[in-house]
mmCIF file of C-alpha atoms and ligand atoms in Angstrom:
data_model
loop_
_atom_site.group_PDB
_atom_site.id
_atom_site.type_symbol
_atom_site.label_atom_id
_atom_site.label_comp_id
_atom_site.label_asym_id
_atom_site.label_seq_id
_atom_site.Cartn_x
_atom_site.Cartn_y
_atom_site.Cartn_z
ATOM 1 C CA UNK A 1 27.131 -6.776 -25.986
ATOM 2 C CA UNK A 2 27.938 -3.462 -23.966
ATOM 3 C CA UNK A 3 27.713 -4.699 -20.216
ATOM 4 C CA UNK A 4 24.636 -2.227 -20.167
ATOM 5 C CA UNK A 5 22.666 -4.555 -22.380
ATOM 6 C CA UNK A 6 22.929 -8.145 -20.158
ATOM 7 C CA UNK A 7 19.535 -10.326 -20.004
ATOM 8 C CA UNK A 8 19.226 -12.224 -17.136
ATOM 9 C CA UNK A 9 16.136 -14.944 -18.152
ATOM 10 C CA UNK A 10 14.798 -11.637 -20.219
ATOM 11 C CA UNK A 11 15.408 -8.939 -17.429
ATOM 12 C CA UNK A 12 17.594 -6.181 -18.759
ATOM 13 C CA UNK A 13 20.463 -5.584 -16.275
ATOM 14 C CA UNK A 14 21.610 -1.884 -16.389
ATOM 15 C CA UNK A 15 24.326 -0.067 -14.836
ATOM 16 C CA UNK A 16 23.325 3.069 -13.221
ATOM 17 C CA UNK A 17 24.950 5.343 -15.641
ATOM 18 C CA UNK A 18 23.079 8.455 -16.940
ATOM 19 C CA UNK A 19 22.621 6.585 -21.031
ATOM 20 C CA UNK A 20 20.610 3.200 -18.307
ATOM 21 C CA UNK A 21 19.154 5.355 -16.278
ATOM 22 C CA UNK A 22 17.238 7.188 -19.751
ATOM 23 C CA UNK A 23 16.780 4.063 -20.678
ATOM 24 C CA UNK A 24 14.567 2.586 -17.603
ATOM 25 C CA UNK A 25 12.715 5.938 -17.994
ATOM 26 C CA UNK A 26 11.681 5.109 -21.597
ATOM 27 C CA UNK A 27 9.865 1.994 -20.473
ATOM 28 C CA UNK A 28 8.649 3.561 -17.057
ATOM 29 C CA UNK A 29 6.598 5.790 -19.651
ATOM 30 C CA UNK A 30 5.966 3.328 -22.050
ATOM 31 C CA UNK A 31 4.724 0.955 -19.674
ATOM 32 C CA UNK A 32 6.868 -1.364 -18.437
ATOM 33 C CA UNK A 33 7.618 -2.382 -14.909
ATOM 34 C CA UNK A 34 11.710 -1.093 -13.239
ATOM 35 C CA UNK A 35 13.552 -1.893 -10.728
ATOM 36 C CA UNK A 36 15.414 0.331 -8.666
ATOM 37 C CA UNK A 37 17.832 1.158 -6.050
ATOM 38 C CA UNK A 38 16.974 3.867 -2.883
ATOM 39 C CA UNK A 39 17.934 4.158 -0.121
ATOM 40 C CA UNK A 40 15.807 2.436 2.331
ATOM 41 C CA UNK A 41 15.554 -0.746 -0.513
ATOM 42 C CA UNK A 42 14.860 -1.883 -4.130
ATOM 43 C CA UNK A 43 11.344 -0.570 -4.907
ATOM 44 C CA UNK A 44 9.784 -2.248 -8.133
ATOM 45 C CA UNK A 45 8.479 0.839 -10.423
ATOM 46 C CA UNK A 46 5.660 1.739 -12.657
ATOM 47 C CA UNK A 47 3.837 4.863 -13.852
ATOM 48 C CA UNK A 48 1.708 6.006 -10.964
ATOM 49 C CA UNK A 49 -0.762 7.299 -13.829
ATOM 50 C CA UNK A 50 -1.077 4.440 -15.633
ATOM 51 C CA UNK A 51 -3.686 2.059 -14.573
ATOM 52 C CA UNK A 52 -2.279 -1.406 -16.522
ATOM 53 C CA UNK A 53 1.466 -0.434 -15.700
ATOM 54 C CA UNK A 54 0.537 -1.018 -12.002
ATOM 55 C CA UNK A 55 -1.722 -3.758 -12.282
ATOM 56 C CA UNK A 56 1.780 -5.433 -13.620
ATOM 57 C CA UNK A 57 3.176 -4.486 -10.607
ATOM 58 C CA UNK A 58 1.262 -6.847 -8.794
ATOM 59 C CA UNK A 59 1.128 -9.924 -11.069
ATOM 60 C CA UNK A 60 5.118 -9.373 -11.504
ATOM 61 C CA UNK A 61 5.626 -9.645 -7.020
ATOM 62 C CA UNK A 62 2.179 -11.998 -6.806
ATOM 63 C CA UNK A 63 1.147 -9.203 -4.278
ATOM 64 C CA UNK A 64 -2.275 -9.464 -3.121
ATOM 65 C CA UNK A 65 -4.687 -6.570 -4.841
ATOM 66 C CA UNK A 66 -5.846 -5.112 -1.393
ATOM 67 C CA UNK A 67 -2.236 -3.558 -0.534
ATOM 68 C CA UNK A 68 -1.427 0.247 -1.541
ATOM 69 C CA UNK A 69 1.634 0.735 -3.155
ATOM 70 C CA UNK A 70 3.825 3.636 -2.097
ATOM 71 C CA UNK A 71 4.416 6.706 -5.310
ATOM 72 C CA UNK A 72 7.755 8.233 -5.293
ATOM 73 C CA UNK A 73 8.315 11.982 -6.216
ATOM 74 C CA UNK A 74 11.514 13.450 -7.310
ATOM 75 C CA UNK A 75 10.849 17.104 -6.750
ATOM 76 C CA UNK A 76 8.141 19.126 -4.410
ATOM 77 C CA UNK A 77 5.788 20.393 -6.977
ATOM 78 C CA UNK A 78 4.687 17.209 -7.760
ATOM 79 C CA UNK A 79 3.305 16.521 -4.797
ATOM 80 C CA UNK A 80 -0.453 18.667 -5.937
ATOM 81 C CA UNK A 81 -1.112 16.425 -9.243
ATOM 82 C CA UNK A 82 -0.602 13.405 -6.292
ATOM 83 C CA UNK A 83 -2.412 14.652 -3.116
ATOM 84 C CA UNK A 84 -5.042 17.230 -2.220
ATOM 85 C CA UNK A 85 -5.850 18.966 0.989
ATOM 86 C CA UNK A 86 -2.262 18.686 2.278
ATOM 87 C CA UNK A 87 -2.226 19.627 5.875
ATOM 88 C CA UNK A 88 0.873 21.803 7.375
ATOM 89 C CA UNK A 89 2.045 19.076 9.413
ATOM 90 C CA UNK A 90 3.097 17.576 5.811
ATOM 91 C CA UNK A 91 4.736 20.428 4.771
ATOM 92 C CA UNK A 92 6.588 20.461 8.190
ATOM 93 C CA UNK A 93 8.055 16.613 8.218
ATOM 94 C CA UNK A 94 8.678 17.331 4.158
ATOM 95 C CA UNK A 95 10.696 20.721 4.652
ATOM 96 C CA UNK A 96 12.936 18.394 7.525
ATOM 97 C CA UNK A 97 12.981 14.765 6.085
ATOM 98 C CA UNK A 98 12.388 14.460 2.092
ATOM 99 C CA UNK A 99 14.326 13.680 0.552
ATOM 100 C CA UNK A 100 14.731 10.266 2.977
ATOM 101 C CA UNK A 101 12.979 7.741 4.267
ATOM 102 C CA UNK A 102 9.352 9.174 4.952
ATOM 103 C CA UNK A 103 6.110 7.812 3.452
ATOM 104 C CA UNK A 104 3.256 9.973 4.241
ATOM 105 C CA UNK A 105 -0.174 8.716 3.754
ATOM 106 C CA UNK A 106 -2.665 12.204 2.417
ATOM 107 C CA UNK A 107 -5.673 12.356 0.235
ATOM 108 C CA UNK A 108 -4.896 10.987 -3.471
ATOM 109 C CA UNK A 109 -5.662 13.209 -6.336
ATOM 110 C CA UNK A 110 -7.856 12.154 -9.462
ATOM 111 C CA UNK A 111 -4.419 11.664 -11.372
ATOM 112 C CA UNK A 112 -3.672 9.162 -9.680
ATOM 113 C CA UNK A 113 -5.481 5.533 -10.562
ATOM 114 C CA UNK A 114 -7.290 3.644 -7.786
ATOM 115 C CA UNK A 115 -5.325 0.910 -8.648
ATOM 116 C CA UNK A 116 -2.438 2.352 -6.640
ATOM 117 C CA UNK A 117 -4.060 3.014 -3.363
ATOM 118 C CA UNK A 118 -5.954 -0.674 -3.881
ATOM 119 C CA UNK A 119 -9.212 1.781 -4.089
ATOM 120 C CA UNK A 120 -8.607 3.619 -0.921
ATOM 121 C CA UNK A 121 -8.777 7.484 -0.894
ATOM 122 C CA UNK A 122 -5.638 8.398 0.874
ATOM 123 C CA UNK A 123 -2.684 8.039 -1.383
ATOM 124 C CA UNK A 124 1.185 7.204 0.668
ATOM 125 C CA UNK A 125 3.698 9.406 -1.170
ATOM 126 C CA UNK A 126 7.510 10.100 -0.554
ATOM 127 C CA UNK A 127 11.018 11.670 -1.699
ATOM 128 C CA UNK A 128 13.823 9.532 -1.868
ATOM 129 C CA UNK A 129 17.054 9.605 -1.377
ATOM 130 C CA UNK A 130 19.039 8.335 -4.141
ATOM 131 C CA UNK A 131 20.441 9.563 -6.974
ATOM 132 C CA UNK A 132 19.480 6.767 -9.412
ATOM 133 C CA UNK A 133 15.917 6.840 -8.209
ATOM 134 C CA UNK A 134 15.132 10.673 -8.166
ATOM 135 C CA UNK A 135 17.327 10.915 -11.957
ATOM 136 C CA UNK A 136 15.083 7.753 -12.888
ATOM 137 C CA UNK A 137 11.650 9.457 -11.684
ATOM 138 C CA UNK A 138 12.471 12.807 -13.230
ATOM 139 C CA UNK A 139 13.617 11.475 -16.273
ATOM 140 C CA UNK A 140 10.332 9.403 -16.479
ATOM 141 C CA UNK A 141 8.863 12.853 -16.088
ATOM 142 C CA UNK A 142 5.629 10.778 -14.255
ATOM 143 C CA UNK A 143 5.784 9.791 -9.946
ATOM 144 C CA UNK A 144 6.389 6.591 -10.155
ATOM 145 C CA UNK A 145 4.490 4.295 -8.096
ATOM 146 C CA UNK A 146 6.918 1.589 -6.867
ATOM 147 C CA UNK A 147 6.055 -1.265 -3.682
ATOM 148 C CA UNK A 148 9.281 -3.340 -2.686
ATOM 149 C CA UNK A 149 11.239 -4.977 -5.533
ATOM 150 C CA UNK A 150 10.874 -8.756 -3.560
ATOM 151 C CA UNK A 151 8.232 -11.275 -4.222
ATOM 152 C CA UNK A 152 5.270 -11.240 -2.415
ATOM 153 C CA UNK A 153 6.184 -12.008 1.435
ATOM 154 C CA UNK A 154 10.018 -12.243 1.234
ATOM 155 C CA UNK A 155 12.594 -10.083 2.655
ATOM 156 C CA UNK A 156 12.908 -6.968 0.950
ATOM 157 C CA UNK A 157 15.544 -6.075 -1.291
ATOM 158 C CA UNK A 158 18.814 -4.838 -0.079
ATOM 159 C CA UNK A 159 20.885 -5.566 -3.603
ATOM 160 C CA UNK A 160 20.228 -5.792 -7.113
ATOM 161 C CA UNK A 161 20.834 -9.255 -7.366
ATOM 162 C CA UNK A 162 17.861 -10.111 -4.432
ATOM 163 C CA UNK A 163 15.810 -8.611 -6.849
ATOM 164 C CA UNK A 164 17.157 -10.770 -9.862
ATOM 165 C CA UNK A 165 16.296 -14.312 -7.514
ATOM 166 C CA UNK A 166 12.740 -13.109 -6.700
ATOM 167 C CA UNK A 167 12.015 -11.667 -10.215
ATOM 168 C CA UNK A 168 14.463 -11.854 -13.266
ATOM 169 C CA UNK A 169 12.179 -12.868 -16.430
ATOM 170 C CA UNK A 170 8.936 -11.470 -14.773
ATOM 171 C CA UNK A 171 10.337 -7.772 -15.032
ATOM 172 C CA UNK A 172 11.539 -6.153 -17.802
ATOM 173 C CA UNK A 173 14.432 -4.446 -16.397
ATOM 174 C CA UNK A 174 16.568 -4.086 -12.633
ATOM 175 C CA UNK A 175 19.236 -0.419 -12.268
ATOM 176 C CA UNK A 176 22.119 -2.499 -10.627
ATOM 177 C CA UNK A 177 23.915 0.089 -8.093
ATOM 178 C CA UNK A 178 25.368 0.083 -4.670
ATOM 179 C CA UNK A 179 23.873 -1.426 -1.474
ATOM 180 C CA UNK A 180 20.365 0.067 0.113
ATOM 181 C CA UNK A 181 22.276 2.212 3.129
ATOM 182 C CA UNK A 182 19.572 2.197 5.667
ATOM 183 C CA UNK A 183 17.823 -1.586 5.226
ATOM 184 C CA UNK A 184 15.027 -1.106 6.047
ATOM 185 C CA UNK A 185 11.352 0.264 4.227
ATOM 186 C CA UNK A 186 10.667 3.726 4.756
ATOM 187 C CA UNK A 187 8.236 4.731 7.863
ATOM 188 C CA UNK A 188 4.948 5.197 7.019
ATOM 189 C CA UNK A 189 2.804 8.105 8.398
ATOM 190 C CA UNK A 190 -0.585 8.661 8.541
ATOM 191 C CA UNK A 191 -1.467 12.261 7.915
ATOM 192 C CA UNK A 192 -5.007 12.061 7.403
ATOM 193 C CA UNK A 193 -6.872 11.729 10.906
ATOM 194 C CA UNK A 194 -7.302 13.883 13.955
ATOM 195 C CA UNK A 195 -3.725 13.236 14.839
ATOM 196 C CA UNK A 196 -0.776 12.106 13.201
ATOM 197 C CA UNK A 197 0.031 7.509 13.282
ATOM 198 C CA UNK A 198 3.078 5.815 12.221
ATOM 199 C CA UNK A 199 1.343 2.489 10.106
ATOM 200 C CA UNK A 200 4.721 1.250 9.685
ATOM 201 C CA UNK A 201 7.507 2.129 11.608
ATOM 202 C CA UNK A 202 10.718 1.920 9.137
ATOM 203 C CA UNK A 203 14.179 3.954 8.409
ATOM 204 C CA UNK A 204 13.031 7.403 9.916
ATOM 205 C CA UNK A 205 12.899 6.492 13.712
ATOM 206 C CA UNK A 206 9.639 8.326 15.946
ATOM 207 C CA UNK A 207 11.816 9.185 18.369
ATOM 208 C CA UNK A 208 13.141 12.014 15.690
ATOM 209 C CA UNK A 209 9.618 12.115 14.263
ATOM 210 C CA UNK A 210 8.060 13.255 18.005
ATOM 211 C CA UNK A 211 10.845 16.017 18.275
ATOM 212 C CA UNK A 212 9.714 17.473 15.017
ATOM 213 C CA UNK A 213 6.014 17.899 15.643
ATOM 214 C CA UNK A 214 6.384 17.861 19.456
ATOM 215 C CA UNK A 215 3.929 15.518 20.395
ATOM 216 C CA UNK A 216 3.886 11.469 21.128
ATOM 217 C CA UNK A 217 3.324 9.445 17.731
ATOM 218 C CA UNK A 218 0.743 6.621 18.233
ATOM 219 C CA UNK A 219 2.525 3.412 16.554
ATOM 220 C CA UNK A 220 -1.028 1.427 15.033
ATOM 221 C CA UNK A 221 -1.697 -2.008 16.430
ATOM 222 C CA UNK A 222 -0.266 -1.078 19.405
ATOM 223 C CA UNK A 223 -2.595 -0.803 22.627
ATOM 224 C CA UNK A 224 -6.104 -1.800 22.391
ATOM 225 C CA UNK A 225 -6.375 -2.267 18.559
ATOM 226 C CA UNK A 226 -3.311 -4.492 18.019
ATOM 227 C CA UNK A 227 -4.725 -6.987 16.470
ATOM 228 C CA UNK A 228 -5.687 -4.582 13.872
ATOM 229 C CA UNK A 229 -4.144 -3.505 10.677
ATOM 230 C CA UNK A 230 -4.364 -0.278 10.049
ATOM 231 C CA UNK A 231 -2.391 -0.606 6.774
ATOM 232 C CA UNK A 232 -3.834 -2.882 5.253
ATOM 233 C CA UNK A 233 0.031 -4.353 4.056
ATOM 234 C CA UNK A 234 0.301 -5.095 8.115
ATOM 235 C CA UNK A 235 -1.961 -7.730 7.696
ATOM 236 C CA UNK A 236 -0.068 -10.603 5.425
ATOM 237 C CA UNK A 237 2.903 -12.323 6.605
ATOM 238 C CA UNK A 238 5.677 -10.731 5.239
ATOM 239 C CA UNK A 239 9.829 -10.707 5.124
ATOM 240 C CA UNK A 240 9.936 -14.511 5.400
ATOM 241 C CA UNK A 241 12.566 -16.384 4.554
ATOM 242 C CA UNK A 242 12.839 -19.654 3.796
ATOM 243 C CA UNK A 243 13.210 -21.653 6.744
ATOM 244 C CA UNK A 244 11.179 -20.939 9.861
ATOM 245 C CA UNK A 245 12.069 -18.147 12.130
ATOM 246 C CA UNK A 246 11.734 -18.954 15.628
ATOM 247 C CA UNK A 247 11.600 -15.385 17.662
ATOM 248 C CA UNK A 248 12.375 -15.360 21.674
ATOM 249 C CA UNK A 249 11.455 -12.303 23.711
ATOM 250 C CA UNK A 250 11.827 -11.687 27.533
ATOM 251 C CA UNK A 251 14.699 -10.607 29.529
ATOM 252 C CA UNK A 252 18.187 -11.167 28.231
ATOM 253 C CA UNK A 253 19.407 -13.330 30.305
ATOM 254 C CA UNK A 254 15.912 -15.753 30.231
ATOM 255 C CA UNK A 255 16.163 -14.831 26.566
ATOM 256 C CA UNK A 256 19.787 -16.389 25.964
ATOM 257 C CA UNK A 257 18.832 -18.927 28.252
ATOM 258 C CA UNK A 258 16.411 -20.440 25.873
ATOM 259 C CA UNK A 259 18.422 -19.522 22.557
ATOM 260 C CA UNK A 260 21.024 -21.990 23.514
ATOM 261 C CA UNK A 261 18.939 -24.691 24.766
ATOM 262 C CA UNK A 262 16.904 -24.625 20.927
ATOM 263 C CA UNK A 263 19.824 -24.281 19.782
ATOM 264 C CA UNK A 264 21.146 -27.178 21.601
ATOM 265 C CA UNK A 265 17.764 -29.598 20.857
ATOM 266 C CA UNK A 266 17.462 -28.964 17.058
ATOM 267 C CA UNK A 267 21.327 -29.449 16.691
ATOM 268 C CA UNK A 268 20.739 -33.051 18.073
ATOM 269 C CA UNK A 269 18.578 -33.221 15.656
ATOM 270 C CA UNK A 270 20.744 -32.842 12.406
ATOM 271 C CA UNK A 271 19.081 -29.709 12.095
ATOM 272 C CA UNK A 272 21.377 -26.714 10.453
ATOM 273 C CA UNK A 273 20.750 -23.622 12.483
ATOM 274 C CA UNK A 274 21.267 -19.574 11.921
ATOM 275 C CA UNK A 275 21.343 -17.475 14.195
ATOM 276 C CA UNK A 276 20.240 -14.001 14.382
ATOM 277 C CA UNK A 277 21.952 -11.890 17.448
ATOM 278 C CA UNK A 278 21.406 -8.865 18.357
ATOM 279 C CA UNK A 279 23.784 -7.884 20.801
ATOM 280 C CA UNK A 280 24.017 -3.930 21.386
ATOM 281 C CA UNK A 281 27.606 -2.812 22.366
ATOM 282 C CA UNK A 282 26.442 -1.190 25.637
ATOM 283 C CA UNK A 283 29.141 1.544 25.019
ATOM 284 C CA UNK A 284 27.778 3.012 21.381
ATOM 285 C CA UNK A 285 24.453 4.684 21.509
ATOM 286 C CA UNK A 286 21.566 2.281 20.761
ATOM 287 C CA UNK A 287 20.284 4.724 17.721
ATOM 288 C CA UNK A 288 23.636 4.442 15.957
ATOM 289 C CA UNK A 289 23.814 0.857 16.317
ATOM 290 C CA UNK A 290 19.955 0.130 16.166
ATOM 291 C CA UNK A 291 20.743 1.593 12.508
ATOM 292 C CA UNK A 292 23.475 -1.057 11.730
ATOM 293 C CA UNK A 293 21.091 -3.576 12.587
ATOM 294 C CA UNK A 294 18.225 -2.289 10.506
ATOM 295 C CA UNK A 295 21.122 -1.475 7.591
ATOM 296 C CA UNK A 296 21.390 -6.086 7.718
ATOM 297 C CA UNK A 297 18.413 -7.332 8.713
ATOM 298 C CA UNK A 298 17.349 -8.187 5.602
ATOM 299 C CA UNK A 299 20.769 -9.133 3.760
ATOM 300 C CA UNK A 300 20.820 -11.604 7.008
ATOM 301 C CA UNK A 301 17.774 -13.422 6.527
ATOM 302 C CA UNK A 302 18.824 -13.854 2.521
ATOM 303 C CA UNK A 303 22.056 -14.825 3.662
ATOM 304 C CA UNK A 304 20.841 -17.630 6.253
ATOM 305 C CA UNK A 305 18.746 -19.228 3.358
ATOM 306 C CA UNK A 306 21.494 -18.855 0.963
ATOM 307 C CA UNK A 307 23.335 -21.186 3.737
ATOM 308 C CA UNK A 308 20.121 -23.226 3.086
ATOM 309 C CA UNK A 309 19.602 -23.431 6.935
ATOM 310 C CA UNK A 310 16.758 -25.515 8.484
ATOM 311 C CA UNK A 311 15.668 -23.004 11.295
ATOM 312 C CA UNK A 312 16.562 -19.757 12.470
ATOM 313 C CA UNK A 313 16.600 -18.546 16.173
ATOM 314 C CA UNK A 314 16.146 -14.903 16.341
ATOM 315 C CA UNK A 315 16.771 -12.604 19.561
ATOM 316 C CA UNK A 316 14.712 -9.479 20.359
ATOM 317 C CA UNK A 317 16.173 -6.435 20.430
ATOM 318 C CA UNK A 318 15.962 -2.705 21.425
ATOM 319 C CA UNK A 319 13.025 -1.376 20.161
ATOM 320 C CA UNK A 320 14.445 2.742 20.907
ATOM 321 C CA UNK A 321 15.965 4.344 16.572
ATOM 322 C CA UNK A 322 15.523 1.543 13.437
ATOM 323 C CA UNK A 323 15.013 -1.672 16.402
ATOM 324 C CA UNK A 324 11.518 -0.572 16.212
ATOM 325 C CA UNK A 325 10.986 -1.249 12.237
ATOM 326 C CA UNK A 326 13.958 -4.016 12.935
ATOM 327 C CA UNK A 327 11.336 -6.037 15.610
ATOM 328 C CA UNK A 328 8.551 -5.324 13.270
ATOM 329 C CA UNK A 329 9.641 -6.927 10.607
ATOM 330 C CA UNK A 330 11.213 -9.964 12.593
ATOM 331 C CA UNK A 331 7.714 -10.308 13.961
ATOM 332 C CA UNK A 332 6.013 -10.801 10.909
ATOM 333 C CA UNK A 333 8.701 -12.782 9.663
ATOM 334 C CA UNK A 334 8.296 -15.115 12.985
ATOM 335 C CA UNK A 335 6.406 -18.653 12.107
ATOM 336 C CA UNK A 336 6.497 -19.005 16.504
ATOM 337 C CA UNK A 337 7.665 -16.419 19.126
ATOM 338 C CA UNK A 338 8.692 -17.065 22.419
ATOM 339 C CA UNK A 339 8.000 -14.708 25.562
ATOM 340 C CA UNK A 340 10.434 -15.979 28.294
HETATM 341 O O1 TXA B 401 11.375 2.370 1.669
HETATM 342 C C1 TXA B 401 9.932 1.688 1.218
HETATM 343 O O2 TXA B 401 9.269 2.446 1.305
HETATM 344 C C2 TXA B 401 9.814 1.365 -0.385
HETATM 345 C C3 TXA B 401 10.456 2.016 -1.453
HETATM 346 C C4 TXA B 401 10.607 1.072 -2.756
HETATM 347 O O3 TXA B 401 10.241 3.006 -1.286
HETATM 348 N N1 TXA B 401 8.768 0.876 -0.374
HETATM 349 C C5 TXA B 401 8.653 -0.360 0.070
HETATM 350 O O4 TXA B 401 6.616 -0.228 -0.430
HETATM 351 O O5 TXA B 401 8.243 -0.808 0.797
HETATM 352 P P1 TXA B 401 5.383 -1.067 0.073
HETATM 353 O O6 TXA B 401 4.650 -1.451 -1.284
HETATM 354 O O7 TXA B 401 6.597 -2.950 0.235
HETATM 355 O O8 TXA B 401 4.932 -0.999 1.140
HETATM 356 C C6 TXA B 401 3.936 0.139 1.192
HETATM 357 C C7 TXA B 401 3.721 0.293 3.288
HETATM 358 C C8 TXA B 401 2.530 -0.918 2.985
HETATM 359 O O9 TXA B 401 2.907 -1.645 4.321
HETATM 360 C C9 TXA B 401 1.221 0.015 2.233
HETATM 361 O O10 TXA B 401 -0.283 -1.314 2.938
HETATM 362 C C10 TXA B 401 1.371 1.063 3.258
HETATM 363 O O11 TXA B 401 2.664 1.180 2.658
HETATM 364 N N2 TXA B 401 0.569 1.800 2.307
HETATM 365 C C11 TXA B 401 0.697 2.776 0.939
HETATM 366 N N3 TXA B 401 0.152 3.289 0.587
HETATM 367 C C12 TXA B 401 -1.159 3.318 1.678
HETATM 368 C C13 TXA B 401 -2.377 4.094 1.975
HETATM 369 N N4 TXA B 401 -2.335 4.678 1.138
HETATM 370 N N5 TXA B 401 -3.088 4.180 3.114
HETATM 371 C C14 TXA B 401 -2.347 3.181 4.613
HETATM 372 N N6 TXA B 401 -1.345 2.163 4.176
HETATM 373 C C15 TXA B 401 -0.548 2.472 2.806
HETATM 374 MG MG1 MG B 402 7.589 -4.386 1.483
#
C-alpha cells in the first residue's frame, strides 16, 4: 500500500502532493467530506452546491443545524456565483486581503443552497491563503463549504492529527500538510447592514480593517447588546478543552495573585493544574506577540488535554492585534471567569 493510501478507522489519510489533492477533489465532487489545511485552521469541506453533501458536514461534526458555514473560493470570479448585491466595500477588502483570513457576509445567491447558511438569506465567503486549500477548490471545480474540522465544541484543529482525534471514521479523507500558521479562524465581517460589523474577531485584526476602511468597526456583541449573538455560531459553548478552564481577568498584579492562589489551592487538593500564561514581552510589538499567542492557542489547549490535566487556569491577554481573537476564544472556552 502506498503512503498516500493509509486509512485510519476508514478515513483516508492523504499527503499534500498534486495526485492526492486531485483524489481529494474527486471525493468532494462525488459528495464526500474532506478535511484540508488552510492558513487559519483545518476545514471540513464538502461541495457547497450539493445539499446532501453539506448535510453530512453537520452530522460528522455533531454541529447544530442552525450554525451556518463559510464558503471557500479559489478565484474571485466565483464570487458572483455565490453572492449577489456585492457592495464596493467588499471589493476594496478583497483586493487587499484575499487570499487571507477574512470571511465576508454577503447576500446569498440561489446557487448556494439554504442548508449552507442554515436558512439565512446571507452567505459567508472567503479565499484561504494556502496552496493545498486553493488547489483542492480549483480541482473540485466547485466552491467548498467548510467549518473548522473539529468535533463541535472542541478547540479548532491546527494539525491533521487533531482532525483525526475528533473525526477519524466520520469523514472520507484528511489531507496531511504543514501546521496552520495563523492558528485562529478567520475574521467574520458582515457587510449586509448599513455599516460593517465584526461578527467574529479572527486572523485579520480589527485595526487593519479599520485602517483600510477609514472608520471605526463595531464588534457584534459589544456595547448594549452584549448578550445578543448576531452570528448564530457565537451562541454555543466553543473551543472547549476536556478539563474545565478558569479565566482570570483584571489588572496584571491582581490577576497574577489570584492565579497563584488558585494554583496552590487546587494543587493542595491533588488536582493536576495546567497553566496558560500570556506574558507579553514589553520590548516586542503587541501585534507580533499576540500573533504568536494566537498561533499556539488551540494547540496548547489540546496539549493540556493530552497531559490529562484536571483544570486549566488561563490569564487575560491584551486585545490589540490578534489578542482580540484570543480573548474571544478564551471567553467561550471558559467554564468560569473571575474578574479581579
Ligand atoms: O478560518 C476559518 O474561518 C475556518 C476555515 C476552515 O476557513 N472556518 C471556520 O468555520 O472557522 P466555522 O464554521 O467553524 O465558523 C464559521 C463562523 C461561525 O461563527 C458562523 O456562525 C459564522 O462564521 N457564519 C457563517 N455564515 C454566516 C452568515 N451567513 N451570517 C453570519 N455568520 C455566519
Ligand atoms: Mg468552528
